[in-house]
Short mmCIF file of the C-alpha atoms (twelve columns), coordinates in Angstrom:
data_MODEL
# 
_entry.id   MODEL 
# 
loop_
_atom_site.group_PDB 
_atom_site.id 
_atom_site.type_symbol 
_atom_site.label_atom_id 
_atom_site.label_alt_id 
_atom_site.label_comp_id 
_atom_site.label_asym_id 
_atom_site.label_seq_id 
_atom_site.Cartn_x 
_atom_site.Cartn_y 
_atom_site.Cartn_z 
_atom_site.pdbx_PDB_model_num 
ATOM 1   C CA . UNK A 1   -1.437  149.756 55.601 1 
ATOM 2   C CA . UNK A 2   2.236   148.264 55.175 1 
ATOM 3   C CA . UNK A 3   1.968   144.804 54.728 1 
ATOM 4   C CA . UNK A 4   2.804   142.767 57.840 1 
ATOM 5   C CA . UNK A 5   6.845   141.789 58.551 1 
ATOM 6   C CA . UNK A 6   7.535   144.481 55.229 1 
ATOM 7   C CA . UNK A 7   10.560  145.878 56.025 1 
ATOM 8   C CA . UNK A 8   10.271  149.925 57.198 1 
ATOM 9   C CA . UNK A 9   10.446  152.017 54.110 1 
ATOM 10  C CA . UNK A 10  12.890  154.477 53.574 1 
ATOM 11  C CA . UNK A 11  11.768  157.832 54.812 1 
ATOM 12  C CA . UNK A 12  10.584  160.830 52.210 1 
ATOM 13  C CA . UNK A 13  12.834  163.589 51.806 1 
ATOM 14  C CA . UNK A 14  10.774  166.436 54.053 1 
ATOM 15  C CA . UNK A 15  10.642  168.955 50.956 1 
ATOM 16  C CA . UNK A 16  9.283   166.464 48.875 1 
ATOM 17  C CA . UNK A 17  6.093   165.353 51.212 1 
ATOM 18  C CA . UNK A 18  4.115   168.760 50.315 1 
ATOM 19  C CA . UNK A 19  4.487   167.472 46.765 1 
ATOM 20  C CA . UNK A 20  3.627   163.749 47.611 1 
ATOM 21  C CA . UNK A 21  0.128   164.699 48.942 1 
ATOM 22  C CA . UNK A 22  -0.285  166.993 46.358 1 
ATOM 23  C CA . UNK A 23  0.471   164.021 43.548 1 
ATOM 24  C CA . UNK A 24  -2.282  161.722 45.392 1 
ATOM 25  C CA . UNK A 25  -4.878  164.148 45.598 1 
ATOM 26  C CA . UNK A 26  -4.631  165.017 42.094 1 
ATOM 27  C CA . UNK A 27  -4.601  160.900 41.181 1 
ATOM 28  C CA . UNK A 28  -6.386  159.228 43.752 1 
ATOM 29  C CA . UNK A 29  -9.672  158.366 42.916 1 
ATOM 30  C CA . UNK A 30  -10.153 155.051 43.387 1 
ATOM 31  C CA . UNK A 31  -7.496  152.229 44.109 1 
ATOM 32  C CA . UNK A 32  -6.201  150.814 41.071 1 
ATOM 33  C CA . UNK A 33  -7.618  147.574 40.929 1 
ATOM 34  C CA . UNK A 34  -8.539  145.496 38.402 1 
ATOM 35  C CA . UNK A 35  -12.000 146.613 38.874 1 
ATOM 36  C CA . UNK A 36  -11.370 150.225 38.937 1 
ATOM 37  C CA . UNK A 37  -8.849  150.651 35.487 1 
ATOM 38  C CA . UNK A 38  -11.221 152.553 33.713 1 
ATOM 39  C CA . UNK A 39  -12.259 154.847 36.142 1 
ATOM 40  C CA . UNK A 40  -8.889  155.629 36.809 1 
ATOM 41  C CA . UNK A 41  -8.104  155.992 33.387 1 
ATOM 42  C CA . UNK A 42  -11.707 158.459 32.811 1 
ATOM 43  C CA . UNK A 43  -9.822  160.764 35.606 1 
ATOM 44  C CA . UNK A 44  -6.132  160.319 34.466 1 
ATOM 45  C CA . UNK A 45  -8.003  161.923 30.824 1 
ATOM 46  C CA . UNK A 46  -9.237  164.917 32.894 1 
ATOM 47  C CA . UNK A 47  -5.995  165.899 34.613 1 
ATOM 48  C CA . UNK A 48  -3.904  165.900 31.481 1 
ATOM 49  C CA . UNK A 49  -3.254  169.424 30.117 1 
ATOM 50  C CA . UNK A 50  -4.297  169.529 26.168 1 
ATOM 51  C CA . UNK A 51  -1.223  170.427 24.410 1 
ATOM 52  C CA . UNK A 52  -1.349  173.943 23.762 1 
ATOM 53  C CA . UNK A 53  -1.677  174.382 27.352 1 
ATOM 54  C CA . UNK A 54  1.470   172.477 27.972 1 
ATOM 55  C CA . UNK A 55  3.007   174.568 24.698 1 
ATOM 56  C CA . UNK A 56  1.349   177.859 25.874 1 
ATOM 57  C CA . UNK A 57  4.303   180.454 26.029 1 
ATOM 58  C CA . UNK A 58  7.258   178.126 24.788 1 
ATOM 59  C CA . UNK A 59  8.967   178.692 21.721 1 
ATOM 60  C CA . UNK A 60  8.252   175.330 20.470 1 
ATOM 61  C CA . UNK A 61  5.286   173.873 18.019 1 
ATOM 62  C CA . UNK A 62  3.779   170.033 16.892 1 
ATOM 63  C CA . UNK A 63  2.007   168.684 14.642 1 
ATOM 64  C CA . UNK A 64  -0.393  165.258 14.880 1 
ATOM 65  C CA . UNK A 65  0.066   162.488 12.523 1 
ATOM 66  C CA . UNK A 66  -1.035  158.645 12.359 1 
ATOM 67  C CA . UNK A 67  1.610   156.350 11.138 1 
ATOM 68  C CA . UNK A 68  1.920   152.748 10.556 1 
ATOM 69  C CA . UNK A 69  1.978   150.342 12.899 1 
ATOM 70  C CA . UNK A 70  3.088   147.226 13.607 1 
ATOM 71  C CA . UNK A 71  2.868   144.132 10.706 1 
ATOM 72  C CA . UNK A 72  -1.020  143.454 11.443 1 
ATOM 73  C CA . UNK A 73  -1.403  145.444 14.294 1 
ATOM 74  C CA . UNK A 74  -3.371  149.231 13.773 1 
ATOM 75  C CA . UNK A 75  -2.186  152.271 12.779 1 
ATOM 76  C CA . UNK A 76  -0.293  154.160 15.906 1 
ATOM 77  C CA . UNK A 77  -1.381  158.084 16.726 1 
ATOM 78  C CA . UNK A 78  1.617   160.175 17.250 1 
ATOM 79  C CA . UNK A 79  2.452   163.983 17.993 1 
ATOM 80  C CA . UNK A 80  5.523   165.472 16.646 1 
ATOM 81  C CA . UNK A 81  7.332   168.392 18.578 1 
ATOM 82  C CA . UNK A 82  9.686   170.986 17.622 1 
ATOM 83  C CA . UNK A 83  11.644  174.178 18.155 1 
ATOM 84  C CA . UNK A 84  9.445   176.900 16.795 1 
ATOM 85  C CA . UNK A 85  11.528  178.126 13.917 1 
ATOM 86  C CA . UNK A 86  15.057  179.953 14.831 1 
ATOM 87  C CA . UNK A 87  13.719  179.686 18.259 1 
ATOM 88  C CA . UNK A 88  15.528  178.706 21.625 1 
ATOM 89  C CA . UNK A 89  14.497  179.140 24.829 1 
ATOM 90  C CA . UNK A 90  16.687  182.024 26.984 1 
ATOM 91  C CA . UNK A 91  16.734  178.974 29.512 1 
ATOM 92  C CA . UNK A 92  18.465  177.211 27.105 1 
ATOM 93  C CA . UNK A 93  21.153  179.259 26.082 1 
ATOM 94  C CA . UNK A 94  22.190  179.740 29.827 1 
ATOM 95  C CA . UNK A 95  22.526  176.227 30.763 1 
ATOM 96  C CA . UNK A 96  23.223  174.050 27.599 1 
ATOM 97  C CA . UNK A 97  25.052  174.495 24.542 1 
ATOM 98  C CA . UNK A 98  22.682  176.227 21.851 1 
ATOM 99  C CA . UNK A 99  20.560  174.271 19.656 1 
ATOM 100 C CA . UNK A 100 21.634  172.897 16.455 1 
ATOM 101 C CA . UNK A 101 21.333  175.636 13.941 1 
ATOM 102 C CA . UNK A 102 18.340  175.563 11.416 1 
ATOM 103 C CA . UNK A 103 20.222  174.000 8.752  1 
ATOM 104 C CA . UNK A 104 21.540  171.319 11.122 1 
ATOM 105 C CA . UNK A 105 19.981  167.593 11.436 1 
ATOM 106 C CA . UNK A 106 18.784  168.382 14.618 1 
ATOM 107 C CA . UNK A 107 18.841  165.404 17.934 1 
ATOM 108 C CA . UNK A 108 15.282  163.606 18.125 1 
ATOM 109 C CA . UNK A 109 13.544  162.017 21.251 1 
ATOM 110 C CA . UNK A 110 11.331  159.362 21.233 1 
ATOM 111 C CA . UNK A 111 9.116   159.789 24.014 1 
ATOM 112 C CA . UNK A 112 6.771   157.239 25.705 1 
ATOM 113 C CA . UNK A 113 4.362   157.789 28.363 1 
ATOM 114 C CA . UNK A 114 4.012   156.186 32.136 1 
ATOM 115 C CA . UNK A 115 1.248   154.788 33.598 1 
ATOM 116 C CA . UNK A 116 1.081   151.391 34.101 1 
ATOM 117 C CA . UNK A 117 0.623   151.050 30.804 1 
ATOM 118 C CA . UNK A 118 -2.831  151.184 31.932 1 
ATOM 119 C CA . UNK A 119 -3.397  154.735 31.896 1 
ATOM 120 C CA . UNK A 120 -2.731  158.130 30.316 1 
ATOM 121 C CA . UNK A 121 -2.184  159.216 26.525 1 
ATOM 122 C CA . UNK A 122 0.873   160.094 24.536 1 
ATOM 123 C CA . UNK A 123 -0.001  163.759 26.186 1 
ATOM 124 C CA . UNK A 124 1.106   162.704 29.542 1 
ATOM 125 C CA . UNK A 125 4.725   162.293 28.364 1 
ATOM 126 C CA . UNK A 126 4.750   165.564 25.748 1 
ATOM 127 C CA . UNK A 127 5.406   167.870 29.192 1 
ATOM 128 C CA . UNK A 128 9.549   166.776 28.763 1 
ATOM 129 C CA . UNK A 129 9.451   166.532 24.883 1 
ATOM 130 C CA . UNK A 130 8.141   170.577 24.971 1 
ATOM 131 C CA . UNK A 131 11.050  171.336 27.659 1 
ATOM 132 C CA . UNK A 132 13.764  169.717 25.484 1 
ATOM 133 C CA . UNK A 133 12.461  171.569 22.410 1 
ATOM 134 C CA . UNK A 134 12.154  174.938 23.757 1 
ATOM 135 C CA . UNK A 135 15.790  173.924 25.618 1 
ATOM 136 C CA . UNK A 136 17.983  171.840 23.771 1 
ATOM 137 C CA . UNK A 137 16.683  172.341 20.114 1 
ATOM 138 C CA . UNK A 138 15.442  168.081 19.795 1 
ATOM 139 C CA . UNK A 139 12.428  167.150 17.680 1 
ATOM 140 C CA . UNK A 140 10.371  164.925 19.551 1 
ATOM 141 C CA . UNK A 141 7.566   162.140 18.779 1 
ATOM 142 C CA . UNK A 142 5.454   160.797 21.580 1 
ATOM 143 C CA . UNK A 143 3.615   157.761 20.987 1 
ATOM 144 C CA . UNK A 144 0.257   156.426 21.197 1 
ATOM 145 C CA . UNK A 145 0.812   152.798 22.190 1 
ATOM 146 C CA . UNK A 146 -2.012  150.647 23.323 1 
ATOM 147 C CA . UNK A 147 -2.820  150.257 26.973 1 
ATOM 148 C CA . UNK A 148 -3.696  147.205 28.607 1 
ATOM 149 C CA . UNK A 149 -5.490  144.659 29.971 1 
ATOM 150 C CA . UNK A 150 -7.127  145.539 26.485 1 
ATOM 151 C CA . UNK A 151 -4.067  144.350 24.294 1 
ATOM 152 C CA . UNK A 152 -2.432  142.184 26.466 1 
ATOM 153 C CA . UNK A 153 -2.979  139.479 24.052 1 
ATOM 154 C CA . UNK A 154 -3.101  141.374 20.693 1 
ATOM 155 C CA . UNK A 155 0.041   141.062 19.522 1 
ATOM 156 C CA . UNK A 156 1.969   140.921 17.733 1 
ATOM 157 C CA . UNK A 157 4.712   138.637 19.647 1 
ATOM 158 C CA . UNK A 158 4.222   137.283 22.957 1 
ATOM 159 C CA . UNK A 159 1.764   138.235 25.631 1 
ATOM 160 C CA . UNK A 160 2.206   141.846 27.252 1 
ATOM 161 C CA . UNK A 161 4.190   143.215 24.372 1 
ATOM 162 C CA . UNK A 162 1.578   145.031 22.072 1 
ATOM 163 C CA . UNK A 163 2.920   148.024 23.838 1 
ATOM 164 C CA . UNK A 164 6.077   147.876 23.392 1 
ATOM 165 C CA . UNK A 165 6.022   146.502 19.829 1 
ATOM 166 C CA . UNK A 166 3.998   149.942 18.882 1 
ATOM 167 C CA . UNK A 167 6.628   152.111 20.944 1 
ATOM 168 C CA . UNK A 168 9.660   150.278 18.739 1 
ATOM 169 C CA . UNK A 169 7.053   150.709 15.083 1 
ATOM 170 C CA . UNK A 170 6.935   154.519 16.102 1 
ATOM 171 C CA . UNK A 171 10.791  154.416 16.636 1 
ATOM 172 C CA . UNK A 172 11.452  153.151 13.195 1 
ATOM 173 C CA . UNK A 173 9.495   155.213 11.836 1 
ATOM 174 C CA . UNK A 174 11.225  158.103 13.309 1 
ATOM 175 C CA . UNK A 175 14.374  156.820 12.194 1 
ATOM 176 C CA . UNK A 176 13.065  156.041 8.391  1 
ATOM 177 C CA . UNK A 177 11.672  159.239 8.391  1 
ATOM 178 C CA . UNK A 178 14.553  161.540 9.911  1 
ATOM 179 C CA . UNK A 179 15.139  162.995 7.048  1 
ATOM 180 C CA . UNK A 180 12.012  164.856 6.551  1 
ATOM 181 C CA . UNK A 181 11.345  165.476 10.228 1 
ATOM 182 C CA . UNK A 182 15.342  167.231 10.198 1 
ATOM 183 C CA . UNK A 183 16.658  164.866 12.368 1 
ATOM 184 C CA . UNK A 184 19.570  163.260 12.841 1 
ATOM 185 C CA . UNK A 185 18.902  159.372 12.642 1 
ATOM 186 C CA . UNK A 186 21.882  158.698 14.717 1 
ATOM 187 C CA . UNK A 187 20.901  160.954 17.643 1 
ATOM 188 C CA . UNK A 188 17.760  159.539 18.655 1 
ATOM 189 C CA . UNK A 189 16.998  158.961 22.210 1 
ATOM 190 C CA . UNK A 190 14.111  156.855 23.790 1 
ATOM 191 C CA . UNK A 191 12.973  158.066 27.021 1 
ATOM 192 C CA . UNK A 192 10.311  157.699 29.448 1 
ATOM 193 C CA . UNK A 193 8.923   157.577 32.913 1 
ATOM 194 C CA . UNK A 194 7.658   154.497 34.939 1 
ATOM 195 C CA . UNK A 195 6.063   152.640 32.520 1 
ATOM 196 C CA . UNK A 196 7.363   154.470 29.751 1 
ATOM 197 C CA . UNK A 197 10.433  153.677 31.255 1 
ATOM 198 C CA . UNK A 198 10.231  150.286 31.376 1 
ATOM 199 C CA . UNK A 199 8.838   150.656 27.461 1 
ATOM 200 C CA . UNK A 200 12.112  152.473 26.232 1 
ATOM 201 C CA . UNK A 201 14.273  149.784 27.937 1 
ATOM 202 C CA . UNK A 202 12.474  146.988 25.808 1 
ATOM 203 C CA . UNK A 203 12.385  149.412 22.564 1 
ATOM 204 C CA . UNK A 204 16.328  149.372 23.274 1 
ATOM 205 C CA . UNK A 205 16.463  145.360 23.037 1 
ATOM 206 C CA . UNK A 206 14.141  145.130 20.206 1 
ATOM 207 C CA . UNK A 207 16.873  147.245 18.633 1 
ATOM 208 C CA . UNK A 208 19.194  145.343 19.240 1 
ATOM 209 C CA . UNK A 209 18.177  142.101 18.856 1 
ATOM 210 C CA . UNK A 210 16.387  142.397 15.607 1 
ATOM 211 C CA . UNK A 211 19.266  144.989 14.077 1 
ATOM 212 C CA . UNK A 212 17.368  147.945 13.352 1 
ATOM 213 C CA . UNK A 213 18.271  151.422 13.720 1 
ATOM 214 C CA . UNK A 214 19.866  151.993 17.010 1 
ATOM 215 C CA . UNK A 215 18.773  154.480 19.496 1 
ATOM 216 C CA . UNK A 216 22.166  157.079 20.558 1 
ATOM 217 C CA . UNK A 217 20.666  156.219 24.252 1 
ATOM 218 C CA . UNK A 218 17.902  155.142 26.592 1 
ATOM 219 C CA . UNK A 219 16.415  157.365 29.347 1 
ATOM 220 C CA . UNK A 220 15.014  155.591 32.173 1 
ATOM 221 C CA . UNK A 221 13.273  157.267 34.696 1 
ATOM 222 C CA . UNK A 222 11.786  155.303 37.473 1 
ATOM 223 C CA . UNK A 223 11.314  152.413 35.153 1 
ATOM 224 C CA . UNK A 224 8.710   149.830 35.633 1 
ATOM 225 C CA . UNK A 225 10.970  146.598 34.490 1 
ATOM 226 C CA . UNK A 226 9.972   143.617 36.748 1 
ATOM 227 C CA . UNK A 227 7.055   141.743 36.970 1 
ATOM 228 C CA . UNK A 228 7.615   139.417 40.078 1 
ATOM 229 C CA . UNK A 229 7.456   142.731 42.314 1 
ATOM 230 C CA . UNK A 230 9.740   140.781 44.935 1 
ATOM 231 C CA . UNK A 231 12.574  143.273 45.512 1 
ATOM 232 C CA . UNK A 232 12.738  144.661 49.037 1 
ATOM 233 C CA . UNK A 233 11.832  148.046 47.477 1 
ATOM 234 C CA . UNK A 234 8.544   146.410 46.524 1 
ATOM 235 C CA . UNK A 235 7.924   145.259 49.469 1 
ATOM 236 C CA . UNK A 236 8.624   148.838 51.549 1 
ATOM 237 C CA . UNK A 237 6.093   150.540 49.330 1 
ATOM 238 C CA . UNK A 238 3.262   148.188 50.289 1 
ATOM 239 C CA . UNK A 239 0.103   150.497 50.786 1 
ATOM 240 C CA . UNK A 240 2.522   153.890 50.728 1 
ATOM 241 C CA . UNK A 241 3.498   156.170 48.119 1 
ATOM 242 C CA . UNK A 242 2.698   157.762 44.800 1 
ATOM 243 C CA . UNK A 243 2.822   153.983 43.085 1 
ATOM 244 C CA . UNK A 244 2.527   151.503 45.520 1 
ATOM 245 C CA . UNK A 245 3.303   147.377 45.222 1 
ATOM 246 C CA . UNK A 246 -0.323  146.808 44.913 1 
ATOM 247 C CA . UNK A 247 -0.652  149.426 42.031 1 
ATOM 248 C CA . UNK A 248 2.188   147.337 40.301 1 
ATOM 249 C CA . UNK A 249 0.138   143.788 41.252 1 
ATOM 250 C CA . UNK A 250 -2.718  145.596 39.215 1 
ATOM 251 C CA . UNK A 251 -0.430  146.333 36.354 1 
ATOM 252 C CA . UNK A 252 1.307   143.687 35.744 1 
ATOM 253 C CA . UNK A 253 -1.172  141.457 36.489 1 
ATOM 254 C CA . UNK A 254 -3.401  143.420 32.998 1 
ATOM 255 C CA . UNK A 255 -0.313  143.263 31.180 1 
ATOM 256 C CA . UNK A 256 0.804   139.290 31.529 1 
ATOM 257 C CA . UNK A 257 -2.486  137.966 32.585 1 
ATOM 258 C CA . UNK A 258 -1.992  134.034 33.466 1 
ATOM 259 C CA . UNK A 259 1.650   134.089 31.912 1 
ATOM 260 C CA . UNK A 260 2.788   136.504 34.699 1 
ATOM 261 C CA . UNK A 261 5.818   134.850 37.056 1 
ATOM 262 C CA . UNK A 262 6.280   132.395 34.532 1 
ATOM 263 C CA . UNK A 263 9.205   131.046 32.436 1 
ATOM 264 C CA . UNK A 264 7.738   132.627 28.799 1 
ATOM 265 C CA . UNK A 265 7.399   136.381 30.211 1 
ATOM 266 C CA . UNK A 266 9.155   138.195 27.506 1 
ATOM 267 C CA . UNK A 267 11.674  141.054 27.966 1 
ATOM 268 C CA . UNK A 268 10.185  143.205 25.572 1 
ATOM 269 C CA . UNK A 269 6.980   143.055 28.013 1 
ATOM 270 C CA . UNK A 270 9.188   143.057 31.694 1 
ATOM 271 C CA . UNK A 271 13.116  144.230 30.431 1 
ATOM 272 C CA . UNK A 272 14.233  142.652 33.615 1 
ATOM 273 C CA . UNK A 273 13.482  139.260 32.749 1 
ATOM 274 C CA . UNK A 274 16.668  139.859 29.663 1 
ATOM 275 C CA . UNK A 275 19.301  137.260 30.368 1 
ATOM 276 C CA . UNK A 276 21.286  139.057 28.232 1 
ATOM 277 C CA . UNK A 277 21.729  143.289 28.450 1 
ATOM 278 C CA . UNK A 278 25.096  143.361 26.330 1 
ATOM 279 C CA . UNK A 279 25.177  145.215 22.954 1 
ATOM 280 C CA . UNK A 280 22.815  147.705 24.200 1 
ATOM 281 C CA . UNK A 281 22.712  151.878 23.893 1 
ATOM 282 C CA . UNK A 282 23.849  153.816 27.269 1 
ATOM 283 C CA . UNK A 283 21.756  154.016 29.238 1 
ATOM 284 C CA . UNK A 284 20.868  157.131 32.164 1 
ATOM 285 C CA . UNK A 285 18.571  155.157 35.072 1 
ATOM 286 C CA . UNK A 286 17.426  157.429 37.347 1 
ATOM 287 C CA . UNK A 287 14.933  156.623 40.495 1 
ATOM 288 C CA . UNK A 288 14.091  157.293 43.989 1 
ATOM 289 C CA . UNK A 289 15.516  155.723 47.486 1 
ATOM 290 C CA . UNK A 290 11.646  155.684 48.331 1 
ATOM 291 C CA . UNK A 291 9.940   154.075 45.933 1 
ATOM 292 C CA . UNK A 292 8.906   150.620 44.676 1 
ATOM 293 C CA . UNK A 293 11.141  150.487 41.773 1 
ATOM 294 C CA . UNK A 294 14.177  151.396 43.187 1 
ATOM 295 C CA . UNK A 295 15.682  147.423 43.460 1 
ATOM 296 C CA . UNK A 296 14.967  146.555 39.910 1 
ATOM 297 C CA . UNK A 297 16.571  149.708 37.987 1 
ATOM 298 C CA . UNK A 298 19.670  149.166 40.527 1 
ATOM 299 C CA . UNK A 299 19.845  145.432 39.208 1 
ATOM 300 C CA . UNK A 300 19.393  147.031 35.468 1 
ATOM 301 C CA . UNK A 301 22.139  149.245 35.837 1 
ATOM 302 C CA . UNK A 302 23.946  146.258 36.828 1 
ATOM 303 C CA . UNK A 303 23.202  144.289 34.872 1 
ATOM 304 C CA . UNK A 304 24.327  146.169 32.046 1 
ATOM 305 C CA . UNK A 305 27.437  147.240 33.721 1 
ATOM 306 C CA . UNK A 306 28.058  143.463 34.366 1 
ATOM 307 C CA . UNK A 307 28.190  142.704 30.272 1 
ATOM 308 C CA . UNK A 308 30.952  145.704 30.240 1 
ATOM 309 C CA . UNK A 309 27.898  148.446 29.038 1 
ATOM 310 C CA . UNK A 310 27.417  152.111 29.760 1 
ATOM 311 C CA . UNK A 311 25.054  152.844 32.986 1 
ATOM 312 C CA . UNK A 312 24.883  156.391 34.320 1 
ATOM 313 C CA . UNK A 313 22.679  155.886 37.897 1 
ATOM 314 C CA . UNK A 314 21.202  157.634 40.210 1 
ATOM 315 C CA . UNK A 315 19.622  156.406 43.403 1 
ATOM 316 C CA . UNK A 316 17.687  159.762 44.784 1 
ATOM 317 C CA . UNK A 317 17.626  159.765 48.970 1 
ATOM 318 C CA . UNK A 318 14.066  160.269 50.011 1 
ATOM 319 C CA . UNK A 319 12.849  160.712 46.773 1 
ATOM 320 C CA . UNK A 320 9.516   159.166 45.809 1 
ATOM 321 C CA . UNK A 321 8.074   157.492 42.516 1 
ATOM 322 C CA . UNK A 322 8.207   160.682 40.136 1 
ATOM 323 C CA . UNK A 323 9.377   163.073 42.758 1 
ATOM 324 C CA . UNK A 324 11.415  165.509 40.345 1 
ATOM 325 C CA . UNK A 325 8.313   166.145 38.222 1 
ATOM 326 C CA . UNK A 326 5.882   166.917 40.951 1 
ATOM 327 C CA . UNK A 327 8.071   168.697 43.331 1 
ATOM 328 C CA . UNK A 328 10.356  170.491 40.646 1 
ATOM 329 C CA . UNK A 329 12.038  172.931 43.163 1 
ATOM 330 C CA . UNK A 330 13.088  171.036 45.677 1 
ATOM 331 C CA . UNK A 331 16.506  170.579 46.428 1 
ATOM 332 C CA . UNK A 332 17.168  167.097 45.472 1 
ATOM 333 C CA . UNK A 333 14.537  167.470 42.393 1 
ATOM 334 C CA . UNK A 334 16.607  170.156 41.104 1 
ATOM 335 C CA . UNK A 335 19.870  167.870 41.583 1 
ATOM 336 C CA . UNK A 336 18.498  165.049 39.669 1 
ATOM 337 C CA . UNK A 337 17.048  167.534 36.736 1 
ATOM 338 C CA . UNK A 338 20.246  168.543 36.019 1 
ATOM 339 C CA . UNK A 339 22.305  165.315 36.444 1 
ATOM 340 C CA . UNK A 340 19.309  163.946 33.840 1 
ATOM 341 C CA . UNK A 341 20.488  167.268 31.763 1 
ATOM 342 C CA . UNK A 342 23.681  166.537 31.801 1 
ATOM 343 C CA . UNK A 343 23.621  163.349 30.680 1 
ATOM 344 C CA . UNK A 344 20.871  164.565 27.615 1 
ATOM 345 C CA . UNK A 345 23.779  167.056 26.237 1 
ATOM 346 C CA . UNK A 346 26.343  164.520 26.408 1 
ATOM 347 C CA . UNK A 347 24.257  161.689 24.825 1 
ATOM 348 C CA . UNK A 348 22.974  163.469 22.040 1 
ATOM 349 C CA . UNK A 349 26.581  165.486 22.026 1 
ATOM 350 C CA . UNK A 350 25.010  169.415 22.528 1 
ATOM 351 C CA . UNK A 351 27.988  170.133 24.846 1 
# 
């Protein structure tokens, strides 16, 4: 139930509520609780397609490889993605410019899973990294971080960041190795979804603040940046939705442990908590009007805008956490695929 004196939540957009219940059946075990993260995370590793059934028919291929990771830390698992060779899909060629051509350092993308960083693999994010190979030509690398509450405290760095510290050792890697991979090292992107959102946004300040290679942009869908879960957002999504408040309580709560709400949270564990979002790569924020995290990425985007930075975002009416991937041809899914499109084929400058 809706926590008492929550204010109403924003109503679902109609099309999308077939797609809703669909999403919870297929994840809904169990509440996620503290008590119930690995049983959540046993069924999360049954619903994920292996990844030649997510390949199956595209003109793409990838390739596993283990890589270093960060200084003391163990060595990260990581799948690479490409373009089959010489190979485009016809979707492609109708609604973006064409791929680079062989010969060509072709765009890369980074890409970083959601889940709470509690849940899923690397293979839960490869589903966009396949559609932007078969479509716009990019090589892709999706990353094995560590969930939590396991490495909360495993460093390196501060407490929570273990995550994100792999996410940034897998993006220098991709940059040190562009060569060989044939990509571009100043066209790569880091993107991701909820968590992996929220991941890509600190990989972006690491960047930054400790001058490594620089990431061309940073896609944010429905990020997970805040871990005081006080916006009214938070608040409407008490008890409803596909990633409810108390889903995020559970989260954060395994990421921060006791430090969580206090003074030493660092952004590279909740981006939000960045005092200072200047200097960084533009960024495309995208969420729903009916979902939990739709306060916090507004205050991202403005908070970036507010140091003179590039924002592109989009506040979705009636959409819900992850709406556009689990109810793909709805009207206002479709909208927010290609705005998200549109901004890929500027970014990494296919158009």
């Amino acid at each position: 139930m809706t926590a008492v004196n929550a204010p109403r939540p924003v109503p679902y957009d109609r099309e999308l509520e077939a797609g809703l219940a669909a999403f919870l059946d297929l994840v809904e075990v169990v509440p996620l609780r503290e008590h119930t993260i690995l049983t959540n995370r046993e069924h999360f590793a049954t619903i994920i397609p292996p990844i030649a059934e997510q390949v199956a028919g595209r003109p793409v291929e990838w390739e596993e490889r283990v890589i270093p990771g960060p200084a003391g830390a163990p060595e990260i698992a990581v799948t690479v993605v490409r373009p089959a060779r010489g190979a485009v899909d016809a979707a492609g060629a109708a609604d973006a410019s064409p791929a680079s051509p062989p010969s060509a350092a072709a765009p890369g993308v980074l890409g970083i899973h959601g889940g709470g960083q509690l849940l899923g693999t690397r293979y839960f994010g490869t589903g966009e990294l396949i559609d932007f190979a078969a479509r716009f030509g990019t090589v892709g690398v999706a990353v094995e971080y560590r969930l939590h509450p396991e490495a909360a405290d495993a460093g390196p760095g501060p407490r929570g960041t273990a995550g994100a510290e792999d996410c940034y050792a897998a993006f220098e890697w991709f940059a040190a190795n562009a060569a060989e991979l044939g990509v571009d090292p100043d066209r790569i992107l880091v993107s991701g979804s909820s968590a992996g959102g929220g991941l890509s946004a600190a990989v972006a300040l690491m960047a930054r603040d400790r001058g490594g290679p620089r990431p061309v942009g940073q896609l944010l869908d429905c990020p997970m940046l805040d871990d005081r879960n006080d916006t009214v957002s938070a608040r409407q999504y008490d008890g409803i939705g596909a990633w409810d408040r108390n889903n995020n309580d559970t989260a954060w709560n395994a990421i921060l442990g006791p430090d969580r709400f206090g003074d030493t949270v660092s952004p590279y564990a909740a981006p939000a908590r960045a005092t200072d979002l200047s200097g960084l790569p533009p960024a495309y924020i995208a969420v729903g009007a009916a979902e939990v995290f739709r306060d916090e990425a507004v205050a991202y985007a403005s908070g970036i805008w507010a140091t003179g930075g590039e924002a592109e975002l989009h506040v979705w009416s009636g959409g819900y956490h992850g709406f556009a991937g689990f109810s793909p041809d709805a009207i206002v899914s479709r909208a927010a695929l290609a705005a998200r499109d549109s901004w890929v084929r500027r970014t990494l400058r296919l158009a």
